C-alpha cells in the first residue's frame, strides 16, 4: 500500500483496484481488509488522511511513510523487503 501511495494520494477504493491489478485479479482485497490496514498505517503515522468531501478520504504518505516505503520497494510484481519480511504469500510465486 505504501508503494501505491508513494505514486499518488489515493482513496481506499483506488487502492483496492490497484492491488487487484497488481495481482492480475488473483487477489482483490475487500474494504474489510483495506480500511483497517489504512487505519493501522495512520496510527503508525506512516500515512495521513484528508477529507475530500462526500465522506471520502484521500490517503497520502507522511515523511515516515515515505522512508518506510523506500525500504519496501515494488516495481510491478517484483518487490524487495528487508531480510525476513515477506511481501506476497508463498503461493503467489507459484501462480504468477
PDB file of C-alpha atoms in Angstrom:
ATOM      1  CA  UNK A   1       0.000   0.000   0.000  1.00  0.00           C
ATOM      2  CA  UNK A   2       2.857   2.353   0.771  1.00  0.00           C
ATOM      3  CA  UNK A   3       4.254   1.800  -2.724  1.00  0.00           C
ATOM      4  CA  UNK A   4       0.875   2.717  -4.229  1.00  0.00           C
ATOM      5  CA  UNK A   5       0.589   5.830  -2.072  1.00  0.00           C
ATOM      6  CA  UNK A   6       4.129   6.802  -2.994  1.00  0.00           C
ATOM      7  CA  UNK A   7       2.939   7.251  -6.578  1.00  0.00           C
ATOM      8  CA  UNK A   8      -0.087   9.410  -5.686  1.00  0.00           C
ATOM      9  CA  UNK A   9      -2.548  10.043  -2.868  1.00  0.00           C
ATOM     10  CA  UNK A  10      -5.477   7.649  -3.192  1.00  0.00           C
ATOM     11  CA  UNK A  11      -8.889   6.785  -1.834  1.00  0.00           C
ATOM     12  CA  UNK A  12      -9.428   3.317  -0.365  1.00  0.00           C
ATOM     13  CA  UNK A  13     -11.360   2.168  -3.421  1.00  0.00           C
ATOM     14  CA  UNK A  14      -8.474   3.220  -5.685  1.00  0.00           C
ATOM     15  CA  UNK A  15      -6.099   1.127  -3.564  1.00  0.00           C
ATOM     16  CA  UNK A  16      -8.416  -1.887  -3.854  1.00  0.00           C
ATOM     17  CA  UNK A  17      -8.404  -1.562  -7.654  1.00  0.00           C
ATOM     18  CA  UNK A  18      -4.635  -1.033  -7.788  1.00  0.00           C
ATOM     19  CA  UNK A  19      -3.869  -4.130  -5.726  1.00  0.00           C
ATOM     20  CA  UNK A  20      -6.273  -6.139  -7.865  1.00  0.00           C
ATOM     21  CA  UNK A  21      -4.412  -5.006 -10.978  1.00  0.00           C
ATOM     22  CA  UNK A  22      -1.003  -5.690  -9.403  1.00  0.00           C
ATOM     23  CA  UNK A  23      -2.040  -9.304  -8.777  1.00  0.00           C
ATOM     24  CA  UNK A  24      -3.706  -9.670 -12.189  1.00  0.00           C
ATOM     25  CA  UNK A  25      -7.040 -10.135 -10.451  1.00  0.00           C
ATOM     26  CA  UNK A  26      -5.869 -13.096  -8.374  1.00  0.00           C
ATOM     27  CA  UNK A  27      -6.410 -11.118  -5.183  1.00  0.00           C
ATOM     28  CA  UNK A  28      -8.628  -8.098  -4.767  1.00  0.00           C
ATOM     29  CA  UNK A  29      -8.810  -7.003  -1.151  1.00  0.00           C
ATOM     30  CA  UNK A  30     -12.179  -6.241   0.363  1.00  0.00           C
ATOM     31  CA  UNK A  31     -12.971  -2.965   2.109  1.00  0.00           C
ATOM     32  CA  UNK A  32     -12.845  -5.010   5.329  1.00  0.00           C
ATOM     33  CA  UNK A  33      -9.133  -5.558   4.686  1.00  0.00           C
ATOM     34  CA  UNK A  34      -8.169  -2.191   3.198  1.00  0.00           C
ATOM     35  CA  UNK A  35      -9.748   0.200   5.685  1.00  0.00           C
ATOM     36  CA  UNK A  36      -8.432  -1.436   8.874  1.00  0.00           C
ATOM     37  CA  UNK A  37      -4.978  -1.515   7.242  1.00  0.00           C
ATOM     38  CA  UNK A  38      -5.247   2.179   6.391  1.00  0.00           C
ATOM     39  CA  UNK A  39      -6.264   2.887   9.999  1.00  0.00           C
ATOM     40  CA  UNK A  40      -3.252   0.922  11.249  1.00  0.00           C
ATOM     41  CA  UNK A  41      -0.883   2.790   8.913  1.00  0.00           C
ATOM     42  CA  UNK A  42      -2.421   6.055  10.056  1.00  0.00           C
ATOM     43  CA  UNK A  43      -1.970   5.055  13.725  1.00  0.00           C
ATOM     44  CA  UNK A  44       1.686   4.271  12.935  1.00  0.00           C
ATOM     45  CA  UNK A  45       1.974   7.768  11.397  1.00  0.00           C
ATOM     46  CA  UNK A  46       3.017   6.333   8.028  1.00  0.00           C
ATOM     47  CA  UNK A  47       0.044   7.877   6.198  1.00  0.00           C
ATOM     48  CA  UNK A  48      -2.310  10.782   6.731  1.00  0.00           C
ATOM     49  CA  UNK A  49      -5.964  11.031   5.688  1.00  0.00           C
ATOM     50  CA  UNK A  50      -7.555  14.143   4.245  1.00  0.00           C
ATOM     51  CA  UNK A  51     -11.329  14.504   3.992  1.00  0.00           C
ATOM     52  CA  UNK A  52     -12.210  15.235   0.374  1.00  0.00           C
ATOM     53  CA  UNK A  53     -15.976  15.524   0.774  1.00  0.00           C
ATOM     54  CA  UNK A  54     -18.883  13.105   0.483  1.00  0.00           C
ATOM     55  CA  UNK A  55     -17.424  11.104   3.388  1.00  0.00           C
ATOM     56  CA  UNK A  56     -14.368  10.154   1.342  1.00  0.00           C
ATOM     57  CA  UNK A  57     -10.772  10.333   2.491  1.00  0.00           C
ATOM     58  CA  UNK A  58      -7.650  10.601   0.410  1.00  0.00           C
ATOM     59  CA  UNK A  59      -4.586   8.950   1.921  1.00  0.00           C
ATOM     60  CA  UNK A  60      -1.023  10.122   1.384  1.00  0.00           C
ATOM     61  CA  UNK A  61       2.381   9.282   2.812  1.00  0.00           C
ATOM     62  CA  UNK A  62       3.962  11.103   5.707  1.00  0.00           C
ATOM     63  CA  UNK A  63       7.755  11.589   5.669  1.00  0.00           C
ATOM     64  CA  UNK A  64       7.994   8.464   7.880  1.00  0.00           C
ATOM     65  CA  UNK A  65       5.816   6.525   5.440  1.00  0.00           C
ATOM     66  CA  UNK A  66       7.956   7.655   2.544  1.00  0.00           C
ATOM     67  CA  UNK A  67      11.090   6.412   4.335  1.00  0.00           C
ATOM     68  CA  UNK A  68       9.416   3.095   5.145  1.00  0.00           C
ATOM     69  CA  UNK A  69       8.241   2.787   1.542  1.00  0.00           C
ATOM     70  CA  UNK A  70      11.833   3.115   0.337  1.00  0.00           C
ATOM     71  CA  UNK A  71      12.688   0.044   2.434  1.00  0.00           C
ATOM     72  CA  UNK A  72       9.930  -1.963   0.693  1.00  0.00           C
ATOM     73  CA  UNK A  73      10.193  -1.121  -2.978  1.00  0.00           C
ATOM     74  CA  UNK A  74       7.928  -2.638  -5.623  1.00  0.00           C
ATOM     75  CA  UNK A  75       8.087  -2.465  -9.369  1.00  0.00           C
ATOM     76  CA  UNK A  76       5.253  -4.403 -10.907  1.00  0.00           C
ATOM     77  CA  UNK A  77       5.262  -7.726  -9.079  1.00  0.00           C
ATOM     78  CA  UNK A  78       8.980  -7.608  -8.212  1.00  0.00           C
ATOM     79  CA  UNK A  79       9.318  -6.468  -4.622  1.00  0.00           C
ATOM     80  CA  UNK A  80      12.166  -6.255  -2.193  1.00  0.00           C
ATOM     81  CA  UNK A  81      11.984  -6.168   1.568  1.00  0.00           C
ATOM     82  CA  UNK A  82      14.346  -6.229   4.499  1.00  0.00           C
ATOM     83  CA  UNK A  83      15.545  -9.740   5.387  1.00  0.00           C
ATOM     84  CA  UNK A  84      12.787 -11.786   6.957  1.00  0.00           C
ATOM     85  CA  UNK A  85       9.912  -9.708   5.562  1.00  0.00           C
ATOM     86  CA  UNK A  86       7.599 -11.320   3.062  1.00  0.00           C
ATOM     87  CA  UNK A  87       5.695  -9.166   0.585  1.00  0.00           C
ATOM     88  CA  UNK A  88       3.449 -11.792  -1.044  1.00  0.00           C
ATOM     89  CA  UNK A  89       2.156 -15.065   0.387  1.00  0.00           C
ATOM     90  CA  UNK A  90       4.271 -18.133  -0.529  1.00  0.00           C
ATOM     91  CA  UNK A  91       1.716 -19.444  -3.032  1.00  0.00           C
ATOM     92  CA  UNK A  92       1.827 -16.220  -5.054  1.00  0.00           C
ATOM     93  CA  UNK A  93       5.177 -17.006  -6.701  1.00  0.00           C
ATOM     94  CA  UNK A  94       3.782 -20.357  -7.843  1.00  0.00           C
ATOM     95  CA  UNK A  95       0.857 -18.838  -9.742  1.00  0.00           C
ATOM     96  CA  UNK A  96       2.411 -15.711 -11.225  1.00  0.00           C
TER      97      UNK A  96
END
